[in-house]
PDB file of C-alpha atoms and ligand atoms in Angstrom:
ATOM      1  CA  UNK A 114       0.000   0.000   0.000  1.00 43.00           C
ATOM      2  CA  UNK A 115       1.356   3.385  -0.956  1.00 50.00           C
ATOM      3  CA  UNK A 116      -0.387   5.470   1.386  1.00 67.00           C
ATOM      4  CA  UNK A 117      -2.740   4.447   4.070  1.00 76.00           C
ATOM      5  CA  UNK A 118      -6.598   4.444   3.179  1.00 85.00           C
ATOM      6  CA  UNK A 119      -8.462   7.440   5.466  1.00 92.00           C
ATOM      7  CA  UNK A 120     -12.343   6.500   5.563  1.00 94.00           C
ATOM      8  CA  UNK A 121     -14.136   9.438   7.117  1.00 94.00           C
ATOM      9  CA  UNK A 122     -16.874   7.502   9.056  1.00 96.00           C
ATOM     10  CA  UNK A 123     -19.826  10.191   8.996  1.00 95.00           C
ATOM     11  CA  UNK A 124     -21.322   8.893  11.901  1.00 95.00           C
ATOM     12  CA  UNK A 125     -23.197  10.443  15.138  1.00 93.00           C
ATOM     13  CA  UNK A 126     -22.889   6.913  16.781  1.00 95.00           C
ATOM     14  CA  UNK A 127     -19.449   6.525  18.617  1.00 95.00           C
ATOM     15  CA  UNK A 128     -20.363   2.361  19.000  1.00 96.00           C
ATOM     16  CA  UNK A 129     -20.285   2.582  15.334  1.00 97.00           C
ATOM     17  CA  UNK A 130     -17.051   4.224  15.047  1.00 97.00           C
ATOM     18  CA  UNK A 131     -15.218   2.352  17.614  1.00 96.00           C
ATOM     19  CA  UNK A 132     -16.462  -1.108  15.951  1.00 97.00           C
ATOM     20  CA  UNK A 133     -15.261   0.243  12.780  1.00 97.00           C
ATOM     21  CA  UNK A 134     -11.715   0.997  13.835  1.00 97.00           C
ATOM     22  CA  UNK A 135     -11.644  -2.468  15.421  1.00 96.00           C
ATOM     23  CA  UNK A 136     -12.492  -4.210  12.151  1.00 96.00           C
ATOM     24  CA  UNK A 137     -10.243  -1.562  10.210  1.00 95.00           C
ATOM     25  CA  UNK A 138      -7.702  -0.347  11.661  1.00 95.00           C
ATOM     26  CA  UNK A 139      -5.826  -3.659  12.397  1.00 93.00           C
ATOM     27  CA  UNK A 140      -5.573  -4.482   8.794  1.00 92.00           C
ATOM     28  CA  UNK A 141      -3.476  -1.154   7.721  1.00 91.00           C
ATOM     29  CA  UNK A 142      -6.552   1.123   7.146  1.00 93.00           C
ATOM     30  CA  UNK A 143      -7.289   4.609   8.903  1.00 94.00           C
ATOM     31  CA  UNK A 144     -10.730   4.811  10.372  1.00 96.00           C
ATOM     32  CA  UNK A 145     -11.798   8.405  11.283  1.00 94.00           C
ATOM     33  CA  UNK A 146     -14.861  10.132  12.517  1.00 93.00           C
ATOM     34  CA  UNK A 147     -15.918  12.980  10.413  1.00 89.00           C
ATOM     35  CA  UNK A 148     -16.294  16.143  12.450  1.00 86.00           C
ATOM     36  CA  UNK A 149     -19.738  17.902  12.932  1.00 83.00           C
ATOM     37  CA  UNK A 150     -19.737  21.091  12.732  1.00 79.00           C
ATOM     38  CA  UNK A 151     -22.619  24.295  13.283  1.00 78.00           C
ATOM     39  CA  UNK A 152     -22.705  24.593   9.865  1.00 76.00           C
ATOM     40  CA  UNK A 153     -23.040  20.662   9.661  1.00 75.00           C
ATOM     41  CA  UNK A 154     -24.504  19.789  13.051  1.00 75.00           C
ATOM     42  CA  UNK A 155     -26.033  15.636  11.378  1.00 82.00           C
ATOM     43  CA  UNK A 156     -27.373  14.107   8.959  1.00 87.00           C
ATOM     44  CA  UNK A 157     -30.734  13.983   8.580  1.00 89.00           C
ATOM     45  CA  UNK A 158     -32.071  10.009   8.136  1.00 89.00           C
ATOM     46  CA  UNK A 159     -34.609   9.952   5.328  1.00 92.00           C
ATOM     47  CA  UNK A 160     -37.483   7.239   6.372  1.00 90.00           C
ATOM     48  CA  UNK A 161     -37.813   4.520   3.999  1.00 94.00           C
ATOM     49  CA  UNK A 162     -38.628   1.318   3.875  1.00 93.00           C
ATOM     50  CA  UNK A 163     -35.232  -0.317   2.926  1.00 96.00           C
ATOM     51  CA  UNK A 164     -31.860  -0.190   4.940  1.00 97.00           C
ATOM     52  CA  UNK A 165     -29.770   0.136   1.727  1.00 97.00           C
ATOM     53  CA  UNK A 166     -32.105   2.979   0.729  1.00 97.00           C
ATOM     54  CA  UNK A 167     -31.375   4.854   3.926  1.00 97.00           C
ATOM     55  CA  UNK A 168     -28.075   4.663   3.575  1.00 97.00           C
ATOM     56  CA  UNK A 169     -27.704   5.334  -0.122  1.00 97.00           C
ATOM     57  CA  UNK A 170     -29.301   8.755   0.708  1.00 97.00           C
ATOM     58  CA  UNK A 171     -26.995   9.266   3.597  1.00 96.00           C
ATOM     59  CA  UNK A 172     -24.055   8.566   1.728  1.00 96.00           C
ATOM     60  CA  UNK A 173     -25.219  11.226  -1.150  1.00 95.00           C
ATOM     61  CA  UNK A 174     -25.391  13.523   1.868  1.00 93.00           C
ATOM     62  CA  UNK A 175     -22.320  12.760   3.662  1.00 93.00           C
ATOM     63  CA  UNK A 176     -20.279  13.157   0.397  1.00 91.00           C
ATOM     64  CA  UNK A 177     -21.875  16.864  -0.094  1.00 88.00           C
ATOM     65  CA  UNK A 178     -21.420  17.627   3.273  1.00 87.00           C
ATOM     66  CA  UNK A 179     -17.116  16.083   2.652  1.00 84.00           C
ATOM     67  CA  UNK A 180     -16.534  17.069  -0.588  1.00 68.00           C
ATOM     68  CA  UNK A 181     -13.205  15.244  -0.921  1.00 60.00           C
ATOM     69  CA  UNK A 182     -13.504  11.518  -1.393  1.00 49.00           C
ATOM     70  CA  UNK A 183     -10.376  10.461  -3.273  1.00 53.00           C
ATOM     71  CA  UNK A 184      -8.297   7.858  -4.427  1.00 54.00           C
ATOM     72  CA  UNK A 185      -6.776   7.067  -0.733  1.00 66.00           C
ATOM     73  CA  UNK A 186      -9.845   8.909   1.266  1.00 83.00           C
ATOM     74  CA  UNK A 187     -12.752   7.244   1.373  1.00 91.00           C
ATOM     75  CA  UNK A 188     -16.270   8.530   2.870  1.00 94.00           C
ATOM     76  CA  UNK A 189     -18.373   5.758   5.018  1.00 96.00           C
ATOM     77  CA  UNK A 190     -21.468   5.920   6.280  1.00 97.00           C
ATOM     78  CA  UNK A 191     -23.843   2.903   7.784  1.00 98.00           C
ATOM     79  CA  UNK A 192     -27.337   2.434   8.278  1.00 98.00           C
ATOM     80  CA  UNK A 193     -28.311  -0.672  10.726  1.00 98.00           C
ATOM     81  CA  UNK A 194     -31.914  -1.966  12.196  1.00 98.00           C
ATOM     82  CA  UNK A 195     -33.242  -4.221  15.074  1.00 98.00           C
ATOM     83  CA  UNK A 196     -35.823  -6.456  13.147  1.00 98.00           C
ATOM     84  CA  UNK A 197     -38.260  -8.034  15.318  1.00 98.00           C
ATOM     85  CA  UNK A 198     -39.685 -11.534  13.847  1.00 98.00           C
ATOM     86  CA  UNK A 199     -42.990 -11.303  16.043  1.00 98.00           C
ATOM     87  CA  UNK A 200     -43.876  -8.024  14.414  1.00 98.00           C
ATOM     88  CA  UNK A 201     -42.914  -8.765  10.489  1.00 97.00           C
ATOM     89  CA  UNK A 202     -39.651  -6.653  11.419  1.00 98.00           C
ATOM     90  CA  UNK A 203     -40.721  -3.905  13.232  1.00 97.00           C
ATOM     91  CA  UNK A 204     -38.776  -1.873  14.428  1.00 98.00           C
ATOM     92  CA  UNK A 205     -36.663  -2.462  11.468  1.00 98.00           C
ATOM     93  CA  UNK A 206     -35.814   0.989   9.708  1.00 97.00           C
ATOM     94  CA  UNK A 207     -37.985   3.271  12.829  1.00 96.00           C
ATOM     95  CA  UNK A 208     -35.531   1.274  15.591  1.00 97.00           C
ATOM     96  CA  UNK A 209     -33.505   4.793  16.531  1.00 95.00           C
ATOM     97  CA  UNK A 210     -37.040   6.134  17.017  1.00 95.00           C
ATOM     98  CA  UNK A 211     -38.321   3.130  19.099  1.00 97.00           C
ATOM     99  CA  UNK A 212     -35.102   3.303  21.111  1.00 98.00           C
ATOM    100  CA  UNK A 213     -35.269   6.993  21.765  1.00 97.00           C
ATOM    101  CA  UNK A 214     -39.131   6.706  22.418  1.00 97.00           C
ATOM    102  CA  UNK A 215     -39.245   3.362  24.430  1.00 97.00           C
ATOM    103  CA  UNK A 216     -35.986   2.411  24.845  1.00 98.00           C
ATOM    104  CA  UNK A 217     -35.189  -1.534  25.627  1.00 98.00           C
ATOM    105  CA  UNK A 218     -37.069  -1.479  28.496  1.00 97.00           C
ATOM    106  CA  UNK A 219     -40.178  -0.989  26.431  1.00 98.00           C
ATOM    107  CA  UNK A 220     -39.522  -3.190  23.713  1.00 98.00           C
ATOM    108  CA  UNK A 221     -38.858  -6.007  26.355  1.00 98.00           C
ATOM    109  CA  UNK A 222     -42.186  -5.262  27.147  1.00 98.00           C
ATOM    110  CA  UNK A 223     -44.011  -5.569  23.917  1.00 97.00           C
ATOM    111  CA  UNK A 224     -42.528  -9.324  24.172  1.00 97.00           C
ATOM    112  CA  UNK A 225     -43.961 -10.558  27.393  1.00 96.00           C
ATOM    113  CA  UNK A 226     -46.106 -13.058  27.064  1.00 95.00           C
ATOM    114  CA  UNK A 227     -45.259 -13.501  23.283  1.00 96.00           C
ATOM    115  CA  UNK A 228     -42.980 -16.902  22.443  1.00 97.00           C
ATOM    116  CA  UNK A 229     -41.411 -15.945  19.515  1.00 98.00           C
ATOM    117  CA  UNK A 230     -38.139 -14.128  20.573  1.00 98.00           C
ATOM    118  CA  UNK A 231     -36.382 -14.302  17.301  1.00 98.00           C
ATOM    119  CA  UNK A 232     -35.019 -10.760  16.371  1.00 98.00           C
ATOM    120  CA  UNK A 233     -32.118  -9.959  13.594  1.00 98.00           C
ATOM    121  CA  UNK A 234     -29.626  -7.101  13.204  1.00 98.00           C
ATOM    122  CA  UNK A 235     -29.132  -5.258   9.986  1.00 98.00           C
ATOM    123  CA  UNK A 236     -26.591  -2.937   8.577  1.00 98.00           C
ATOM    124  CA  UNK A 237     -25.774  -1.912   5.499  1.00 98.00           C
ATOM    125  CA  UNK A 238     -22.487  -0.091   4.892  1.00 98.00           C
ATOM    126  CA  UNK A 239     -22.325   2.385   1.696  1.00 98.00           C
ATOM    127  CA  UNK A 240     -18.920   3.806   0.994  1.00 96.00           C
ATOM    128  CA  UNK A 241     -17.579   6.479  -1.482  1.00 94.00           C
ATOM    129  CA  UNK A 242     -14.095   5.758  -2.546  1.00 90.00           C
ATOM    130  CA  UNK A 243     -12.720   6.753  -5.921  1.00 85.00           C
ATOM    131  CA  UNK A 244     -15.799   8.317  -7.470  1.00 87.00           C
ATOM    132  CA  UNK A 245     -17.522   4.654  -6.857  1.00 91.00           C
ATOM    133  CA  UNK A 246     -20.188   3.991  -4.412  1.00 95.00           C
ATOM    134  CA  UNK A 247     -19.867   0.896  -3.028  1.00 96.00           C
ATOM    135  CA  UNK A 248     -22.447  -1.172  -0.697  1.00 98.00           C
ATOM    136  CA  UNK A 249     -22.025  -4.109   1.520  1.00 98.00           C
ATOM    137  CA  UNK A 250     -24.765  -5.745   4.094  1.00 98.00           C
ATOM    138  CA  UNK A 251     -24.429  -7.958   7.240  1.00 98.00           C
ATOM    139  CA  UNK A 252     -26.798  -9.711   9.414  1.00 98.00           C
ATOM    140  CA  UNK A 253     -26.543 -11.187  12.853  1.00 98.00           C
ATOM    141  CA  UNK A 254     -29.524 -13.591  13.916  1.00 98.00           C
ATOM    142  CA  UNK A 255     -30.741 -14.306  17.671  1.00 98.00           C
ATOM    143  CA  UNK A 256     -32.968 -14.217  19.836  1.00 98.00           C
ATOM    144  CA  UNK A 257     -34.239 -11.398  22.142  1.00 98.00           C
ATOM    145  CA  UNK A 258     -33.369 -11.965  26.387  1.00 98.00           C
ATOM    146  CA  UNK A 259     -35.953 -12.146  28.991  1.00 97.00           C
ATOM    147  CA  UNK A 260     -33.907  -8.886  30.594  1.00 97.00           C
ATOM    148  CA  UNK A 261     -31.536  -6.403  29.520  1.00 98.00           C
ATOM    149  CA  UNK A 262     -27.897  -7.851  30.623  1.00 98.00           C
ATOM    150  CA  UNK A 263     -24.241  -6.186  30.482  1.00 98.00           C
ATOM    151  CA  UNK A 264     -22.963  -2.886  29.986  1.00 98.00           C
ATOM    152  CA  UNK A 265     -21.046  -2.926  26.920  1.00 98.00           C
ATOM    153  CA  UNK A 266     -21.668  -1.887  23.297  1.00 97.00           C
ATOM    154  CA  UNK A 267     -25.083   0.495  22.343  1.00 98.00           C
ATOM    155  CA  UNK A 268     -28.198   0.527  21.181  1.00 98.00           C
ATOM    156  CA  UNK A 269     -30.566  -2.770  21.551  1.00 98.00           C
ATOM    157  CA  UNK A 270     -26.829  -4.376  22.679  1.00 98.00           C
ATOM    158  CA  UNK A 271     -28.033  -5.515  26.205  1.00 98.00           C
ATOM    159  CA  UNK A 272     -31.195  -7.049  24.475  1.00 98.00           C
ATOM    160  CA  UNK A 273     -29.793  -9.113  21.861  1.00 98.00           C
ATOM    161  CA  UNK A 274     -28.339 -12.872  22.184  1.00 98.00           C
ATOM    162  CA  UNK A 275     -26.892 -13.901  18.628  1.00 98.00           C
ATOM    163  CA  UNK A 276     -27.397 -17.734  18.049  1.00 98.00           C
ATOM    164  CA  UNK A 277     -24.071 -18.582  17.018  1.00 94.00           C
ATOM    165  CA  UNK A 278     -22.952 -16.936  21.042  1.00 96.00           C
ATOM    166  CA  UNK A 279     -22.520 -18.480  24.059  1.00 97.00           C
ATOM    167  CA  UNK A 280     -25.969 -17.151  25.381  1.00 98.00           C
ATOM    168  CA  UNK A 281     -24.347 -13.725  26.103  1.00 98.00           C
ATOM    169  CA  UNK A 282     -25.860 -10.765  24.930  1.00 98.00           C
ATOM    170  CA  UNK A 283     -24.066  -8.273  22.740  1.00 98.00           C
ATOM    171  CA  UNK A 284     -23.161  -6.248  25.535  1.00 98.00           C
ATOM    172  CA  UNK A 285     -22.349  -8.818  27.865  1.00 98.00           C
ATOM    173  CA  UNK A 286     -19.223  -9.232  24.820  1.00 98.00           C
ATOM    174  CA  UNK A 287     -16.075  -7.452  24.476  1.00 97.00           C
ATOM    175  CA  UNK A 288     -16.262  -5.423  21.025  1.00 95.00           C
ATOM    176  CA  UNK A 289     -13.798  -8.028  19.384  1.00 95.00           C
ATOM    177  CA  UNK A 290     -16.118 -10.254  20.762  1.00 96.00           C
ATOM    178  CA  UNK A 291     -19.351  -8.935  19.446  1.00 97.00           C
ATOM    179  CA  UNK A 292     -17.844  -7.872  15.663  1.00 96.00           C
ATOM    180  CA  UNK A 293     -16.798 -11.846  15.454  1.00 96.00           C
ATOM    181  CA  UNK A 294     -20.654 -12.285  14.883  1.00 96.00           C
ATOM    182  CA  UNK A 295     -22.107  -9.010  14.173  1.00 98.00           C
ATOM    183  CA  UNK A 296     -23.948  -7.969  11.370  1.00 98.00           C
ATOM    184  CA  UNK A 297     -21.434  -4.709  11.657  1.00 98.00           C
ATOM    185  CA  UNK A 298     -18.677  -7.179  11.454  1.00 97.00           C
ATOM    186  CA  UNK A 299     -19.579  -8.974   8.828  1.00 98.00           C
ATOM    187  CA  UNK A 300     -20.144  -5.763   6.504  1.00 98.00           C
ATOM    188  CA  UNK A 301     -16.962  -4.689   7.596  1.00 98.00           C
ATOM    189  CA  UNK A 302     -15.293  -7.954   6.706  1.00 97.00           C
ATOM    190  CA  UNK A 303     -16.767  -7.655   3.200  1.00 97.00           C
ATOM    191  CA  UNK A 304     -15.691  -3.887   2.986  1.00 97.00           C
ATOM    192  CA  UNK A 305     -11.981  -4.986   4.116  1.00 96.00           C
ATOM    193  CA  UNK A 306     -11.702  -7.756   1.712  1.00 95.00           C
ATOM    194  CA  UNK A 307     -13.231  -5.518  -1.142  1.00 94.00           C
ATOM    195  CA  UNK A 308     -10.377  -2.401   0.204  1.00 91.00           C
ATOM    196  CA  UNK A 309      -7.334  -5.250  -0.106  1.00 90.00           C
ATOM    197  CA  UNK A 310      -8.746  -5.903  -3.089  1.00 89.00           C
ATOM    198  CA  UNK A 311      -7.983  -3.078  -4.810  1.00 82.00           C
ATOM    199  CA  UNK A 312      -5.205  -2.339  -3.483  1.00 76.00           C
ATOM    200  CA  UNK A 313      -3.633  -5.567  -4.949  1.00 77.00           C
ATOM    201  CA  UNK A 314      -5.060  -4.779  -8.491  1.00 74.00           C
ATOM    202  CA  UNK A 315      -5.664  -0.843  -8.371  1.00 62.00           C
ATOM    203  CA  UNK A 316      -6.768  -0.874 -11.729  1.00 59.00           C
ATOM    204  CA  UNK A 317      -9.662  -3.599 -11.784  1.00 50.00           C
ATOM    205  CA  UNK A 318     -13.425  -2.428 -11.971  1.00 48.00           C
ATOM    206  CA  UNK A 319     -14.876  -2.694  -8.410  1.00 49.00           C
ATOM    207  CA  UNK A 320     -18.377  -3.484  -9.161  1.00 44.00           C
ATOM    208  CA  UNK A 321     -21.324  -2.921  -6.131  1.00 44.00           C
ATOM    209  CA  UNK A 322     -20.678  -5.955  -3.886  1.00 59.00           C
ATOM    210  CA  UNK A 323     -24.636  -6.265  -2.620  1.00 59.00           C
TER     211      UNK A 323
HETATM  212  P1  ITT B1025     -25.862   7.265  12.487  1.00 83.27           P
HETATM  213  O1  ITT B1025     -25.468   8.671  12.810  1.00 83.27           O
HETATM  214  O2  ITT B1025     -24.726   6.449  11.944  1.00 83.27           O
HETATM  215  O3  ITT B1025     -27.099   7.162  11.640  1.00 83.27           O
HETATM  216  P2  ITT B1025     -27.547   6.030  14.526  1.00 83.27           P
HETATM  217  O4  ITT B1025     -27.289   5.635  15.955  1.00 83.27           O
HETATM  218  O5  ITT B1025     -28.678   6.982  14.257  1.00 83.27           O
HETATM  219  O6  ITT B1025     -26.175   6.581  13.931  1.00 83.27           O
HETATM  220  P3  ITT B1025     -28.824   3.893  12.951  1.00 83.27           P
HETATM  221  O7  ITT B1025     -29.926   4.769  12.487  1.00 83.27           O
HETATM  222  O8  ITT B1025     -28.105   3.081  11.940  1.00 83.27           O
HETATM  223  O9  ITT B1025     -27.682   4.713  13.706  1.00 83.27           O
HETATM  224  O10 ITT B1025     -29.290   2.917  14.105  1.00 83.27           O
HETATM  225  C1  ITT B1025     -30.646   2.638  14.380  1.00 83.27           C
HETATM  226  C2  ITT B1025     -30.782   2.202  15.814  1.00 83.27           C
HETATM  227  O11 ITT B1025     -30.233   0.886  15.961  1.00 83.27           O
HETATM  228  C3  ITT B1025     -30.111   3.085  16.841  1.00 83.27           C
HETATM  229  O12 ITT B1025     -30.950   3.185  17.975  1.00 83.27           O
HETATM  230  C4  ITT B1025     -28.840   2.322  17.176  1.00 83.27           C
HETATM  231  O13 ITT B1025     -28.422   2.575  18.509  1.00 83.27           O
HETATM  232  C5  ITT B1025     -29.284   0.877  17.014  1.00 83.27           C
HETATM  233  N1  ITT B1025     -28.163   0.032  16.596  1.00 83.27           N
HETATM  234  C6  ITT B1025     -27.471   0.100  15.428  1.00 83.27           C
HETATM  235  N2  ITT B1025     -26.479  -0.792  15.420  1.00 83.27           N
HETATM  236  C7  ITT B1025     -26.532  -1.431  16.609  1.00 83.27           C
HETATM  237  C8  ITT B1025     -25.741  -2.430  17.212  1.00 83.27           C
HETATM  238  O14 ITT B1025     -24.673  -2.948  16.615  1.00 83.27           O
HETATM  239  N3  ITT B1025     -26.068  -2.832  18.440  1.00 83.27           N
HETATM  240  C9  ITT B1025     -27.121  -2.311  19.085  1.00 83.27           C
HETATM  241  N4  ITT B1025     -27.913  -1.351  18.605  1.00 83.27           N
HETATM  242  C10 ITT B1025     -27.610  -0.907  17.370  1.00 83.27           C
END
């Protein structure tokens, strides 16, 4: 690699960044968080029915709002979901509202009494690298706990047991722990292998990988 890869990780979500630099960083890449400013205080989330259309318009955003996506700087964003199997996927693409508005708490609620625990994580990372937008996806399949258990990670973390676990929930996990069988880590994996990729043959045509 001549020069390390910068991805500017437009991102209000620190969980997001720091999961990002653990699945980046390692592997010779520069993760960094893009810096909010007055003039460019967030992002505003479109509401749509589709992860990948979410983030497609973020991405068209956060490259306005960066203006310099190069060669060796490329601008990230991600757009993830909690997707309930009781309720057809709900909350889906309206879980930051359902976790602002009834936090875990109040979507352990909406289970008791109901059998079927099975709930997914989704994320879908769109990049800008090179004048090419780029897309990959990850999913993470479990089951929702009785209670909200450990402190780490964000989000629906403390709510969320991934079947391939040990029975821990995401935030009973270190982050290296979680990313081995996150959705997040699994995008990133694809986004890694995709960024060695062209380094080793800079001159290939890097297609949309989802
Ligand atoms: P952005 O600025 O990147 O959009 P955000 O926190 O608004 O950050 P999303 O809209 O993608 O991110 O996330 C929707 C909700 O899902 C939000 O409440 C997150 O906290 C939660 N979430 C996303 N990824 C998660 C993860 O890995 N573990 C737990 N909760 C997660």
């Amino acid at each position: 690699m001549d020069e390390k890869t910068t991805i500017l990780f437009v991102t209000s979500n620190s969980g997001k960044l720091s999961e990002a630099k653990i699945a980046l960083n390692p592997f010779g890449f520069n993760v960094q968080a893009f810096q909010f400013s007055e003039e460019n205080p967030v992002i505003e989330e479109i509401q749509a029915s589709e992860l990948r259309i979410v983030a497609a318009d973020k991405l068209r955003k956060a490259v306005s709002i960066v203006q310099d996506s190069t060669k060796n700087l490329g601008v990230m964003v991600e757009d993830a979901g909690f997707f309930l199997d009781e309720f057809n996927g709900f909350p889906g693409v309206y879980s930051s509202y359902v976790h602002k508005s009834l936090g875990i708490n109040g979507v352990l609620r909406t289970l008791n009494g109901i059998e079927n625990r099975k709930a997914s994580f989704k994320c879908v990372i769109g990049i800008h690298l090179d004048g090419e937008e780029i897309f990959f996806e990850g999913e993470c399949k479990g089951l929702v706990s009785e209670k909200a258990l450990g402190t780490n990670g964000f989000g629906y973390d403390p709510i969320f047991i991934p079947n391939d676990g040990d029975g821990s929930t995401f935030a009973q996990m270190t982050s290296e722990q979680k990313q081995f069988f996150s959705h997040r880590g699994m995008a990133m994996e694809s986004l890694r292998a995709h960024l060695e990729g062209r380094i080793q043959s800079p001159t290939s045509n890097h297609g949309s990988e989802s």
